[in-house]
mmCIF file of C-alpha atoms in Angstrom:
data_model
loop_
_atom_site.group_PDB
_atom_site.id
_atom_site.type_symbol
_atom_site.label_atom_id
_atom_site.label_comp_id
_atom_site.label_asym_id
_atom_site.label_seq_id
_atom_site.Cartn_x
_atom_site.Cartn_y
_atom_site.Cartn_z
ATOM 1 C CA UNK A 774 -162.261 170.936 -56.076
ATOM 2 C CA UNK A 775 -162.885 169.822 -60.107
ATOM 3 C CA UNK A 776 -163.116 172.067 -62.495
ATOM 4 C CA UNK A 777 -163.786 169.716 -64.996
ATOM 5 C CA UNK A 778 -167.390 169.912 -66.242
ATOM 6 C CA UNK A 779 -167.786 166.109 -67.139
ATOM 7 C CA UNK A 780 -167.426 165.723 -63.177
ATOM 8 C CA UNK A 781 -169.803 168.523 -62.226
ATOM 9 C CA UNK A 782 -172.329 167.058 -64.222
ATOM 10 C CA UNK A 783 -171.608 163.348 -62.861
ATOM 11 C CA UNK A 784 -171.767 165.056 -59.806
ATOM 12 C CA UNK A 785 -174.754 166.550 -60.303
ATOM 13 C CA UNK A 786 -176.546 163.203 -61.978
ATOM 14 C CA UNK A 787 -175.420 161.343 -59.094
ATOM 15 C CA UNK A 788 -177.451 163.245 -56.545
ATOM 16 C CA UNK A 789 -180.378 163.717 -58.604
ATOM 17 C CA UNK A 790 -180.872 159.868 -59.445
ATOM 18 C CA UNK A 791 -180.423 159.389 -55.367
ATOM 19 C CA UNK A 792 -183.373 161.172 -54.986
ATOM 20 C CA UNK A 793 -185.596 160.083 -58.309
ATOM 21 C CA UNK A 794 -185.891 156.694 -58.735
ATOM 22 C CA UNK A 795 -186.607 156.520 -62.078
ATOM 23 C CA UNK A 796 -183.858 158.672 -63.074
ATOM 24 C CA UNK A 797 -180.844 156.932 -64.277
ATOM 25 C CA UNK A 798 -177.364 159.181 -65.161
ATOM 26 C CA UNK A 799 -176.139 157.319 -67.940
ATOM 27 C CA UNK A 800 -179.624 158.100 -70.118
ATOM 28 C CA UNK A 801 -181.208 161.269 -68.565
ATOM 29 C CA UNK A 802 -181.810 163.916 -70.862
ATOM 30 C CA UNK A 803 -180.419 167.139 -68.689
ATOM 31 C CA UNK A 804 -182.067 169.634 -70.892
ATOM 32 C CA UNK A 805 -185.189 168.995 -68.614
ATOM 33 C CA UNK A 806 -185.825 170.225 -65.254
ATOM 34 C CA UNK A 807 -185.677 168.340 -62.104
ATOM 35 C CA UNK A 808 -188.986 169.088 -61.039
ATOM 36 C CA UNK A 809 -190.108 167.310 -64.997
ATOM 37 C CA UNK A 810 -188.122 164.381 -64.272
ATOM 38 C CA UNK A 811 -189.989 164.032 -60.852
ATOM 39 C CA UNK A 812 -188.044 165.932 -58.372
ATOM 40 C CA UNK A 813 -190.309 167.925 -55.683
ATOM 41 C CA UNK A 814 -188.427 171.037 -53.873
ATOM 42 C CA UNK A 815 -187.248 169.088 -51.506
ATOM 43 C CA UNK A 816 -185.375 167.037 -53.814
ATOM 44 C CA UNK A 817 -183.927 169.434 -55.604
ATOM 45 C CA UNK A 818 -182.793 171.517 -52.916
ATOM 46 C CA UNK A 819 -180.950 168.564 -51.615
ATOM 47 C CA UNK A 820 -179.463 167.955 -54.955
ATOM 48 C CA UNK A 821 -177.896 171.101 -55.753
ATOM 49 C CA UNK A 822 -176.655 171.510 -52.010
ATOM 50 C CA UNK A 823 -175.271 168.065 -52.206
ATOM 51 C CA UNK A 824 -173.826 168.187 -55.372
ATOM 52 C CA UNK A 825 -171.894 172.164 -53.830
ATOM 53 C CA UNK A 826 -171.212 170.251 -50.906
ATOM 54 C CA UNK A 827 -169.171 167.401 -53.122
ATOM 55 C CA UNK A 828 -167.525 169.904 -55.337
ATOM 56 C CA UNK A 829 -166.543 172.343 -52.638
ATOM 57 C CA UNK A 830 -167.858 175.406 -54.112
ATOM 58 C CA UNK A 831 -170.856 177.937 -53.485
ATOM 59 C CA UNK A 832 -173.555 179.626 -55.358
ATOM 60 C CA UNK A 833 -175.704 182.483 -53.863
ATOM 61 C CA UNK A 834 -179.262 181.018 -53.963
ATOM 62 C CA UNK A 835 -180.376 183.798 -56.214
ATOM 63 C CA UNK A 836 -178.212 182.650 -59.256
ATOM 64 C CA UNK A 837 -180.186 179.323 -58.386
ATOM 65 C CA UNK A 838 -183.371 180.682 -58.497
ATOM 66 C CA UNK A 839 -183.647 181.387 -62.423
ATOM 67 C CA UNK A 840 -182.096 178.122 -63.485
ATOM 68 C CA UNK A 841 -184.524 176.469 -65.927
ATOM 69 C CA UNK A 842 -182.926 172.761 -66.482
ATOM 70 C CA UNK A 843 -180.280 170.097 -65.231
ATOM 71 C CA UNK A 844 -177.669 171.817 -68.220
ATOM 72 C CA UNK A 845 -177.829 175.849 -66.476
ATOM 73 C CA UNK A 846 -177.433 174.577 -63.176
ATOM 74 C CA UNK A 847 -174.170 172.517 -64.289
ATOM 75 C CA UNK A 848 -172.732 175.637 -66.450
ATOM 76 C CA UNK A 849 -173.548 177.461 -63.704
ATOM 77 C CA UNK A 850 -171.209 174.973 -60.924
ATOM 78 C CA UNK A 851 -168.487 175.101 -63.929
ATOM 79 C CA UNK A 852 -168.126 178.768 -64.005
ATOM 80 C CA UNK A 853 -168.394 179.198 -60.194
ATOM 81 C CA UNK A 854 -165.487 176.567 -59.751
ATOM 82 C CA UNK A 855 -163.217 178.267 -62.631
ATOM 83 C CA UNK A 856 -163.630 181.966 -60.807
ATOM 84 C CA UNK A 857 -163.348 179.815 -57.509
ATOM 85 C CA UNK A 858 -159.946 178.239 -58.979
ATOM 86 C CA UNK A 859 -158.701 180.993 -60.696
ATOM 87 C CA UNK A 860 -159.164 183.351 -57.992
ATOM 88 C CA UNK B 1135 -182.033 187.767 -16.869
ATOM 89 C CA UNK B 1136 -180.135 184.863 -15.310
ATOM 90 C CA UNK B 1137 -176.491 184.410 -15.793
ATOM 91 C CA UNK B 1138 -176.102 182.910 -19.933
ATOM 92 C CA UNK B 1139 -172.582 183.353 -19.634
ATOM 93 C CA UNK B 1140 -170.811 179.999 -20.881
ATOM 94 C CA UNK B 1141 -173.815 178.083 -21.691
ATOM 95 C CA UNK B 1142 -173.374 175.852 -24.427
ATOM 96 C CA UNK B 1143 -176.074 176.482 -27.273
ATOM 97 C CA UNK B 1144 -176.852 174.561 -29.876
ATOM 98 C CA UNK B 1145 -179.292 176.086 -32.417
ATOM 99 C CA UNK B 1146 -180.215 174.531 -36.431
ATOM 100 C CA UNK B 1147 -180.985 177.041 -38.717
ATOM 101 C CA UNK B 1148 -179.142 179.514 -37.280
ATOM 102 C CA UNK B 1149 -177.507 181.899 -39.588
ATOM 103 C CA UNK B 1150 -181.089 183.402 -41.021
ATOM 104 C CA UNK B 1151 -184.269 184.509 -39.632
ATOM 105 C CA UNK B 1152 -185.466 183.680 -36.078
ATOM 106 C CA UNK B 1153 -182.049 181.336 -35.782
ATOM 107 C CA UNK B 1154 -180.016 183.497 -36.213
ATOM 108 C CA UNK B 1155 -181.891 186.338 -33.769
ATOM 109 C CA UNK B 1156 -181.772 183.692 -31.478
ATOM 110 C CA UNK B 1157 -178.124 183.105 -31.943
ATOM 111 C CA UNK B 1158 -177.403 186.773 -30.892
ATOM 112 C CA UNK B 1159 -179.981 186.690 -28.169
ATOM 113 C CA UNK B 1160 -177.422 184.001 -26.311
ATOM 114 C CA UNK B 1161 -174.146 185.429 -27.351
ATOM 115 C CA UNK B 1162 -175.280 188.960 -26.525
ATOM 116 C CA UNK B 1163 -175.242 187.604 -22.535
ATOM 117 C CA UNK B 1164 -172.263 185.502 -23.425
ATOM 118 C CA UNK B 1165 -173.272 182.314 -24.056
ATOM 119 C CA UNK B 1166 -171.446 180.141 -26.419
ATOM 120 C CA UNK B 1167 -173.506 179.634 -29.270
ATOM 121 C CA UNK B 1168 -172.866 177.006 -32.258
ATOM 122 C CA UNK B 1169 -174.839 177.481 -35.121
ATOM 123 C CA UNK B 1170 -176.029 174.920 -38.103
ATOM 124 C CA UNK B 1171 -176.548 176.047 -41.606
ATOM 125 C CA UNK B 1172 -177.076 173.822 -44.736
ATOM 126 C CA UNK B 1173 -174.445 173.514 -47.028
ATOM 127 C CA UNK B 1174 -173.694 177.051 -49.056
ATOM 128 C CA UNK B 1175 -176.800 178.679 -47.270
ATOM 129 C CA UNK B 1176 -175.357 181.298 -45.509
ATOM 130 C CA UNK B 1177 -171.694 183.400 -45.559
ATOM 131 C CA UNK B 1178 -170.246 182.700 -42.147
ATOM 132 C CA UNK B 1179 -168.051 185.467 -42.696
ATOM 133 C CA UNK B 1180 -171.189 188.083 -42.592
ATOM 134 C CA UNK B 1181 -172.537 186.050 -39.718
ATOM 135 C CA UNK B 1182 -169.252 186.639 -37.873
ATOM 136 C CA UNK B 1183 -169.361 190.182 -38.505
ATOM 137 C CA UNK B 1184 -172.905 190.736 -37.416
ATOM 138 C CA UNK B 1185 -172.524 189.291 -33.806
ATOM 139 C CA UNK B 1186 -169.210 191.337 -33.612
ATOM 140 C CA UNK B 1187 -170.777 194.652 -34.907
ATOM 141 C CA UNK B 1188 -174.190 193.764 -32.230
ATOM 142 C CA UNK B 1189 -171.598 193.358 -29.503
ATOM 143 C CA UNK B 1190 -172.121 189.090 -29.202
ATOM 144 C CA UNK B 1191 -170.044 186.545 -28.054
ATOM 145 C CA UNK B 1192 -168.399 184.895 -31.552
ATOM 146 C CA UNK B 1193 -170.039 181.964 -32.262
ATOM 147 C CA UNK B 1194 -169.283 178.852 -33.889
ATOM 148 C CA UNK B 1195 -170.746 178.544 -37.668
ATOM 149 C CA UNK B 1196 -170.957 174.591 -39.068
ATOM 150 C CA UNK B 1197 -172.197 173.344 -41.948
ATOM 151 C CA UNK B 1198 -174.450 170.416 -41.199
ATOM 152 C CA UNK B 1199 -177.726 168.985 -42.828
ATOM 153 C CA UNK B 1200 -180.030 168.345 -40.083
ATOM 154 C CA UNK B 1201 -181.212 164.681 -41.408
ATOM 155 C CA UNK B 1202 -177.630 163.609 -41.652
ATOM 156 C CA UNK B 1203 -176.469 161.324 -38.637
ATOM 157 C CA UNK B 1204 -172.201 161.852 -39.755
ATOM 158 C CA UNK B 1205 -173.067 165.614 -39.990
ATOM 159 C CA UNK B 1206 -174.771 165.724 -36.534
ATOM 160 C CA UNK B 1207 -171.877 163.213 -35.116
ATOM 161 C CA UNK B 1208 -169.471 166.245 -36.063
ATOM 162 C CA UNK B 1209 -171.089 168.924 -34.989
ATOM 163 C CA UNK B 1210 -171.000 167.327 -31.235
ATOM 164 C CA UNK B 1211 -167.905 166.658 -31.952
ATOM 165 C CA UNK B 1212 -167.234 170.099 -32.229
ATOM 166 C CA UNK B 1213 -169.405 171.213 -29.179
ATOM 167 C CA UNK B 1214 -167.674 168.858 -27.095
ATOM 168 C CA UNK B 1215 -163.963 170.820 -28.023
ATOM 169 C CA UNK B 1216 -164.999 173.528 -25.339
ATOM 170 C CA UNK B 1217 -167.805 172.244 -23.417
ATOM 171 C CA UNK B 1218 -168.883 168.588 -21.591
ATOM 172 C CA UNK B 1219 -172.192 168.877 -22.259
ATOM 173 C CA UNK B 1220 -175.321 171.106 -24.529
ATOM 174 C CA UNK B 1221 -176.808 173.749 -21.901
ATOM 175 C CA UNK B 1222 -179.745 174.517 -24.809
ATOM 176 C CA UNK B 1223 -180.984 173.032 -28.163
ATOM 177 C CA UNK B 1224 -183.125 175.086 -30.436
ATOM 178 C CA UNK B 1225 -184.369 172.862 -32.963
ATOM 179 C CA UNK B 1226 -185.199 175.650 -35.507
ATOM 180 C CA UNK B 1227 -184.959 173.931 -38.913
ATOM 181 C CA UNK B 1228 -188.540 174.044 -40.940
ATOM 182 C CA UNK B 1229 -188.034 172.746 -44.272
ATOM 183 C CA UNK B 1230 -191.022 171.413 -46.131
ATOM 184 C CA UNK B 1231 -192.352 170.962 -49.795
ATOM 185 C CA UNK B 1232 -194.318 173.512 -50.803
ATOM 186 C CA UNK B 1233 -197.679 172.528 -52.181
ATOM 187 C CA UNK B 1234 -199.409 174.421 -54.643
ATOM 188 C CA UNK B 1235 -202.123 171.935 -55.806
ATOM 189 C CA UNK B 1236 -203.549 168.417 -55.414
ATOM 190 C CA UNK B 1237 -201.252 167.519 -57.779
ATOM 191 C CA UNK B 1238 -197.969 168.376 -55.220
ATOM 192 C CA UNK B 1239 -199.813 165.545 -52.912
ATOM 193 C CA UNK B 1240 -196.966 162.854 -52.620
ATOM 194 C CA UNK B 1241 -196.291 160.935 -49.523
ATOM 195 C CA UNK B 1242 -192.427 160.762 -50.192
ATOM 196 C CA UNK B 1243 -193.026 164.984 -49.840
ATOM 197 C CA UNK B 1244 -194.396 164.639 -46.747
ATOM 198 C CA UNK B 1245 -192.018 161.932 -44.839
ATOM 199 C CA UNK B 1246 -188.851 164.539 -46.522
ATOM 200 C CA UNK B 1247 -190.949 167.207 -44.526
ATOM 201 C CA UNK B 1248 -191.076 165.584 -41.361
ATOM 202 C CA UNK B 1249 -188.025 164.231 -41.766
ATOM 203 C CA UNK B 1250 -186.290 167.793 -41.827
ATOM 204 C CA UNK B 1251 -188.873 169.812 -39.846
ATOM 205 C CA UNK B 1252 -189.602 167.383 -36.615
ATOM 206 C CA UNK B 1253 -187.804 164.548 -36.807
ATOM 207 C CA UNK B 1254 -184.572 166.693 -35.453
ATOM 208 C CA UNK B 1255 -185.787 167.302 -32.690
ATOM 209 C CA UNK B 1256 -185.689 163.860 -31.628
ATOM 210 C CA UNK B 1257 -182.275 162.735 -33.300
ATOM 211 C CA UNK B 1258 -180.606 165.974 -31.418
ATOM 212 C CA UNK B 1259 -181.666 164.980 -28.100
ATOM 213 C CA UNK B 1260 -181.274 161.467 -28.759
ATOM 214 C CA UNK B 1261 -177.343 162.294 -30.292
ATOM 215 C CA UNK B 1262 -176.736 164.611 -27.476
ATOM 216 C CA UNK B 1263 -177.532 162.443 -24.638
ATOM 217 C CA UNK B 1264 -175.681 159.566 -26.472
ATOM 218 C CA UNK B 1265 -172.537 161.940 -26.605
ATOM 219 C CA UNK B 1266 -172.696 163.707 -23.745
ATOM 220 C CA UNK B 1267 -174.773 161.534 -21.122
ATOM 221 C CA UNK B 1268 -177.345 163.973 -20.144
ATOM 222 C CA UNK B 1269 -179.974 165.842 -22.262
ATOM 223 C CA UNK B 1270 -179.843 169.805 -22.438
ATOM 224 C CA UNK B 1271 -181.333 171.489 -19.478
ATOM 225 C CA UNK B 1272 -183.541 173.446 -22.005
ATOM 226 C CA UNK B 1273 -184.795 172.483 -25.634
ATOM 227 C CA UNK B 1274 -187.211 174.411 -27.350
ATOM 228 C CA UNK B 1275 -188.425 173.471 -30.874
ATOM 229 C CA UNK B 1276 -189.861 176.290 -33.185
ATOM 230 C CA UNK B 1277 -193.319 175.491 -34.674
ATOM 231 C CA UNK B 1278 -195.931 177.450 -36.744
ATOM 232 C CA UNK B 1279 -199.398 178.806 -36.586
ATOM 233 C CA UNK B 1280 -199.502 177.004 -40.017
ATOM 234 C CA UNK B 1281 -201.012 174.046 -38.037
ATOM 235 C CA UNK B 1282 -204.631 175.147 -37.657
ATOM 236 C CA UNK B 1283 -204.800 177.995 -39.984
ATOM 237 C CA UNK B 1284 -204.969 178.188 -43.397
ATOM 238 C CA UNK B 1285 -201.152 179.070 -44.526
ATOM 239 C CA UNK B 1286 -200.340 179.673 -48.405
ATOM 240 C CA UNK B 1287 -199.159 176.544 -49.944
ATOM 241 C CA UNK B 1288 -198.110 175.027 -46.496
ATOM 242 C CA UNK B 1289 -199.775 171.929 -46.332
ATOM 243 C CA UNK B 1290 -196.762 169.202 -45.593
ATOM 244 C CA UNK B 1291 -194.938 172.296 -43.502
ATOM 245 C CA UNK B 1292 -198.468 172.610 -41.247
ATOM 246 C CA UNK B 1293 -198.349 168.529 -41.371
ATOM 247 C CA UNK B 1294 -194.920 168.649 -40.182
ATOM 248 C CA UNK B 1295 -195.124 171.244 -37.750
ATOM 249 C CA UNK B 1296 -198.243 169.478 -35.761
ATOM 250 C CA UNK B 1297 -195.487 166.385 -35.783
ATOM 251 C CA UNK B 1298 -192.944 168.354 -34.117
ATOM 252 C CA UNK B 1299 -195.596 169.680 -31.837
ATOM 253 C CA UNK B 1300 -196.891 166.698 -30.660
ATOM 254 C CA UNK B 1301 -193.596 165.126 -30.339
ATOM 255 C CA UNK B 1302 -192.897 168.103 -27.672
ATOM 256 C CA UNK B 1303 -195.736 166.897 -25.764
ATOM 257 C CA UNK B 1304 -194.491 163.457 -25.779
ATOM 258 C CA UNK B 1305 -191.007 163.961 -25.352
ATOM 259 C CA UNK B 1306 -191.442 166.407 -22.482
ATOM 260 C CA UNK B 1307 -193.437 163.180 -20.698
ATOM 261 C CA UNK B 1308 -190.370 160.591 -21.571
ATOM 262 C CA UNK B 1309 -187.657 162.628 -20.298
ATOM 263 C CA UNK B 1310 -190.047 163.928 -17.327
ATOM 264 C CA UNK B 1311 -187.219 162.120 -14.596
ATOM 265 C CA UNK B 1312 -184.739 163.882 -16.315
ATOM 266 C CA UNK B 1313 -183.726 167.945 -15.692
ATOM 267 C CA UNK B 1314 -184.686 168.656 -19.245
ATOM 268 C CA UNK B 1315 -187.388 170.724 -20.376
ATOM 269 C CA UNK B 1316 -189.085 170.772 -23.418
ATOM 270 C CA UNK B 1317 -191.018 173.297 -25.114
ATOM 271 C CA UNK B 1318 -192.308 175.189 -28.718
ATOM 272 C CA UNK B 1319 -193.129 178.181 -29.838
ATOM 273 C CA UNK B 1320 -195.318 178.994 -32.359
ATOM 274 C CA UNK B 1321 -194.631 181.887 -34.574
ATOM 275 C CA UNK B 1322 -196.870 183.549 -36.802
ATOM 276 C CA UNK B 1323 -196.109 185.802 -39.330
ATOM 277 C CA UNK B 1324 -192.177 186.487 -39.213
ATOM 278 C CA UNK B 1325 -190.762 188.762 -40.815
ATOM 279 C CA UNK B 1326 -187.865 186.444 -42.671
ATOM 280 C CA UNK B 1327 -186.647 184.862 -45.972
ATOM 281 C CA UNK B 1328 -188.589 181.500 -45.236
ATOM 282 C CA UNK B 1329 -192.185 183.707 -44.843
ATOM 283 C CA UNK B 1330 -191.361 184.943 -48.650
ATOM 284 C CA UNK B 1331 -190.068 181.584 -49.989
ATOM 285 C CA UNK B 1332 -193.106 179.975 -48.300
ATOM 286 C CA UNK B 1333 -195.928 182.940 -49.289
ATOM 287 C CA UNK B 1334 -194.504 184.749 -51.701
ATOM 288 C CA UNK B 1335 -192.549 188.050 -51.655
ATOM 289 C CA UNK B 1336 -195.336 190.477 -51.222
ATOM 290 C CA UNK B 1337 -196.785 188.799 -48.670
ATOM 291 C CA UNK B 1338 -195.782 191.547 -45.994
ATOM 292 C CA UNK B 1339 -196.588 194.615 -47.466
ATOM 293 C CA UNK B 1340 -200.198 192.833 -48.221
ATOM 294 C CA UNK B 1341 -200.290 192.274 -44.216
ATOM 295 C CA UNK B 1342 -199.045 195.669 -43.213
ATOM 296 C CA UNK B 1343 -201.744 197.491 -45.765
ATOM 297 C CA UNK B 1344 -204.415 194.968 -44.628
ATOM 298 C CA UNK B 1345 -203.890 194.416 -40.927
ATOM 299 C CA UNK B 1346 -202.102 198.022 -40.103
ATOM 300 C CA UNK B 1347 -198.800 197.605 -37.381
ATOM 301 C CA UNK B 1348 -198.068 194.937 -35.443
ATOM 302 C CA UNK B 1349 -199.710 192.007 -37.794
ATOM 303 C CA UNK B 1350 -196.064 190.665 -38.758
ATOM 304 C CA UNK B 1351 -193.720 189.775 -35.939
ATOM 305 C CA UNK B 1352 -189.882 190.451 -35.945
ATOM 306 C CA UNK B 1353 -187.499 187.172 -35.124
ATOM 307 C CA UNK B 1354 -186.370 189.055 -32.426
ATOM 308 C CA UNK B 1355 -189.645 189.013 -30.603
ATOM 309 C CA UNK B 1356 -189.815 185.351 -31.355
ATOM 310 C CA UNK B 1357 -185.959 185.421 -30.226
ATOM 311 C CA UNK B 1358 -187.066 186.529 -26.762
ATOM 312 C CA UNK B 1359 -188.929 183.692 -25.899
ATOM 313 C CA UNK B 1360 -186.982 181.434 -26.263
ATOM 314 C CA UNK B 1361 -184.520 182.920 -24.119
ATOM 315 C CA UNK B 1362 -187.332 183.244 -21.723
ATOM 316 C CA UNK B 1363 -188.153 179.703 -21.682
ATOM 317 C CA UNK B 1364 -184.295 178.712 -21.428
ATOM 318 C CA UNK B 1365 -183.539 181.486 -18.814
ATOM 319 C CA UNK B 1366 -184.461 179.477 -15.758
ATOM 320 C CA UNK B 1367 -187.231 181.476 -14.757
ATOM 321 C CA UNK B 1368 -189.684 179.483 -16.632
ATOM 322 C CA UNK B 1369 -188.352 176.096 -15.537
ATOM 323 C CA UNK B 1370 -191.957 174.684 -14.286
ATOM 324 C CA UNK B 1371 -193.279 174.872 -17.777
ATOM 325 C CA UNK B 1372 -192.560 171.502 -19.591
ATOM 326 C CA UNK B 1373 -194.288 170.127 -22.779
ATOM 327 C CA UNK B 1374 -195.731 173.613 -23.854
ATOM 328 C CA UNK B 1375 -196.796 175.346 -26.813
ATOM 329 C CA UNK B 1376 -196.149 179.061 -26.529
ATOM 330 C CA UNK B 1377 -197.708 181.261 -29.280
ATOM 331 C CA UNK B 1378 -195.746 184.862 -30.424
ATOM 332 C CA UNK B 1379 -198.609 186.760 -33.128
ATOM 333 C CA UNK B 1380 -199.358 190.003 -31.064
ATOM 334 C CA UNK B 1381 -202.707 188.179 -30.614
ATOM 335 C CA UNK B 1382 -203.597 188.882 -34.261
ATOM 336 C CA UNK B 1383 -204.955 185.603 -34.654
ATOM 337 C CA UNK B 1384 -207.902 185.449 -32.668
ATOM 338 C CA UNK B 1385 -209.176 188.701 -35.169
ATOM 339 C CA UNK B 1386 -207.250 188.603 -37.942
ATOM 340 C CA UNK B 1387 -211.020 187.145 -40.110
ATOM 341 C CA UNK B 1388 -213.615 188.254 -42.310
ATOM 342 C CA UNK B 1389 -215.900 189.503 -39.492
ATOM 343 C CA UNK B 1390 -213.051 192.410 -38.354
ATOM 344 C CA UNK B 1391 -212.480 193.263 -41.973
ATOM 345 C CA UNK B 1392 -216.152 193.190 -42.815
ATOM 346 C CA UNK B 1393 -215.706 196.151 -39.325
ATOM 347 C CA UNK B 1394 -213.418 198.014 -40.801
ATOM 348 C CA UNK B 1395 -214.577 198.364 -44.076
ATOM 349 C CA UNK B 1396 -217.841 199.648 -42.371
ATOM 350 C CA UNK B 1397 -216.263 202.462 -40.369
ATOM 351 C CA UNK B 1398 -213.900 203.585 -43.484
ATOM 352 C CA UNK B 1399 -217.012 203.200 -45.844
ATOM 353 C CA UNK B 1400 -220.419 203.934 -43.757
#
């Protein structure tokens, strides 16, 4: 398991250009939400349980629920896997 | 009740909703029942406790995504530690986009839809008989009355669901020479997590003020079908589509509201 945010993100980027063609992780602006950058729920379900999957770590689905771009749901993975590694 | 004890049970979906009552309907009678959950979806440890504290056999908890071939590989794998072949498959997994608008149309949406909501019924039986040589004795997939009735926002799930229905009809004619039987059932309104991600989360209490006790079904009545149709006493019912509402949907329109409203307001 990473704690090392850079990673989460990649991570994160990684599954989210898998599903979105169009999206490409070197040049996506993550302040925006999935569903702007043309993600349907489907999508981004798979993303963020991919991306937990990959990094080992898990997030009760109502912390997911309120996230409003790309950037909250990767501070959210980094602070899960600090408490998860310092725990 | 015939004998469940030591039947192998495979069921997706089933740490939540009518999964997981269907998980404790088969352990209850001692069946040995794995259970599929996606990734970070459920706390096995709470699952673990339930079926302990309800008196069930302890099942086995995996985290698999249904569409994933490797992730279906291994949880065979996993079956086959402690048993030669699946007894019973319960292909519960419904997963669909929601659409809210014309604007949610997209095919990709759909195919994702089918892909996670039918299709697994197929690549489970398919996978199991490549593992084990012989398809389960019973398989029931879990559909929706979402098909031909007007469901909040359900549009690819409906799509999906009339799929996986009509693959149970045509499944249930392929493996005819084989002892496997095939069969849905159709749930209404259950009371679960996916009715108020689908709907919306006051959905229920809308029904119960509405349509008074008994509109919303519990996953343990839908539960108890399926163990009926996988108890052997149904065994001469192949390709069906069994439907668990209380009957509410034959009145549950505008003509038995426009009644009601008559005798409460003459």
């Amino acid at each position: 398991m990473t704690t090392d945010k850079n990673e989460i993100r990649a991570t994160v980027l990684k599954y989210l250009a898998r599903a979105v063609d169009q999206v490409d992780p070197a040049t996506v602006d993550s302040s925006r939400s999935m569903k702007e950058l043309g993600a349907n729920s489907i999508d981004i379900v798979e993303v963020v349980s991919s991306s937990m999957r990959e990094l080992r770590i898990k997030v009760p689905r109502a912390q997911l629920n309120d996230l409003a771009n790309i950037d909250e749901l990767v501070d959210l993975l980094h602070r899960t896997a600090l408490e998860k590694a310092s725990s | 009740m015939r004998d469940l004890s030591d039947r192998a049970v495979l069921i997706t979906g089933g740490t939540a909703g009518i999964g997981l009552a269907t998980g404790l309907a088969f352990a209850k009678r001692g069946a040995r029942v794995t259970l599929t959950c996606r990734w970070g979806s459920a706390e096995p440890d709470e699952i673990l406790a339930r079926f302990e504290t309800e008196g069930a056999r302890r099942p086995s908890i995996l985290e698999a995504n249904v569409t994933d071939p490797d992730d279906l590989a291994q949880v065979l794998a996993h079956v086959a530690e402690s048993s030669d072949h699946v007894d019973t498959f319960v292909s519960n997994v419904g997963f669909a986009q929601l659409v809210r608008s014309l604007d949610d149309y997209n095919l990709r949406g759909l195919q994702q839809s089918i892909e996670y909501s039918a299709w697994p019924l197929a690549s489970h039986l398919l996978a199991i008989r490549e593992r084990f040589g012989r398809l389960p004795r019973h398989a029931v997939a879990l559909s929706s009355c979402g098909i031909d009735a007007y469901y909040s926002n359900y549009d690819f799930a409906g799509a999906a669901k009339a799929v996986l229905e009509t693959l149970v009809r045509y499944l249930a004619h392929r493996v005819f020479d084989e002892d496997c039987r095939i069969n849905a059932v159709r749930a209404r309104f259950v009371d679960t997590d996916s009715l108020t991600a689908t709907v919306g989360p006051e959905f229920t209490d809308f029904v119960d003020r509405l349509g008074g006790p008994g509109f919303v079904q519990t996953p343990d009545e839908v539960a108890g079908v399926v163990l009926a149709l996988c108890s052997g006493w149904l065994d001469g019912m192949r390709g069906q589509v069994l439907t668990v509402d209380h009957g509410t949907a034959f009145y549950d329109n505008l003509m038995r509201l426009h009644a009601t409203r008559t005798v409460e307001t003459p």
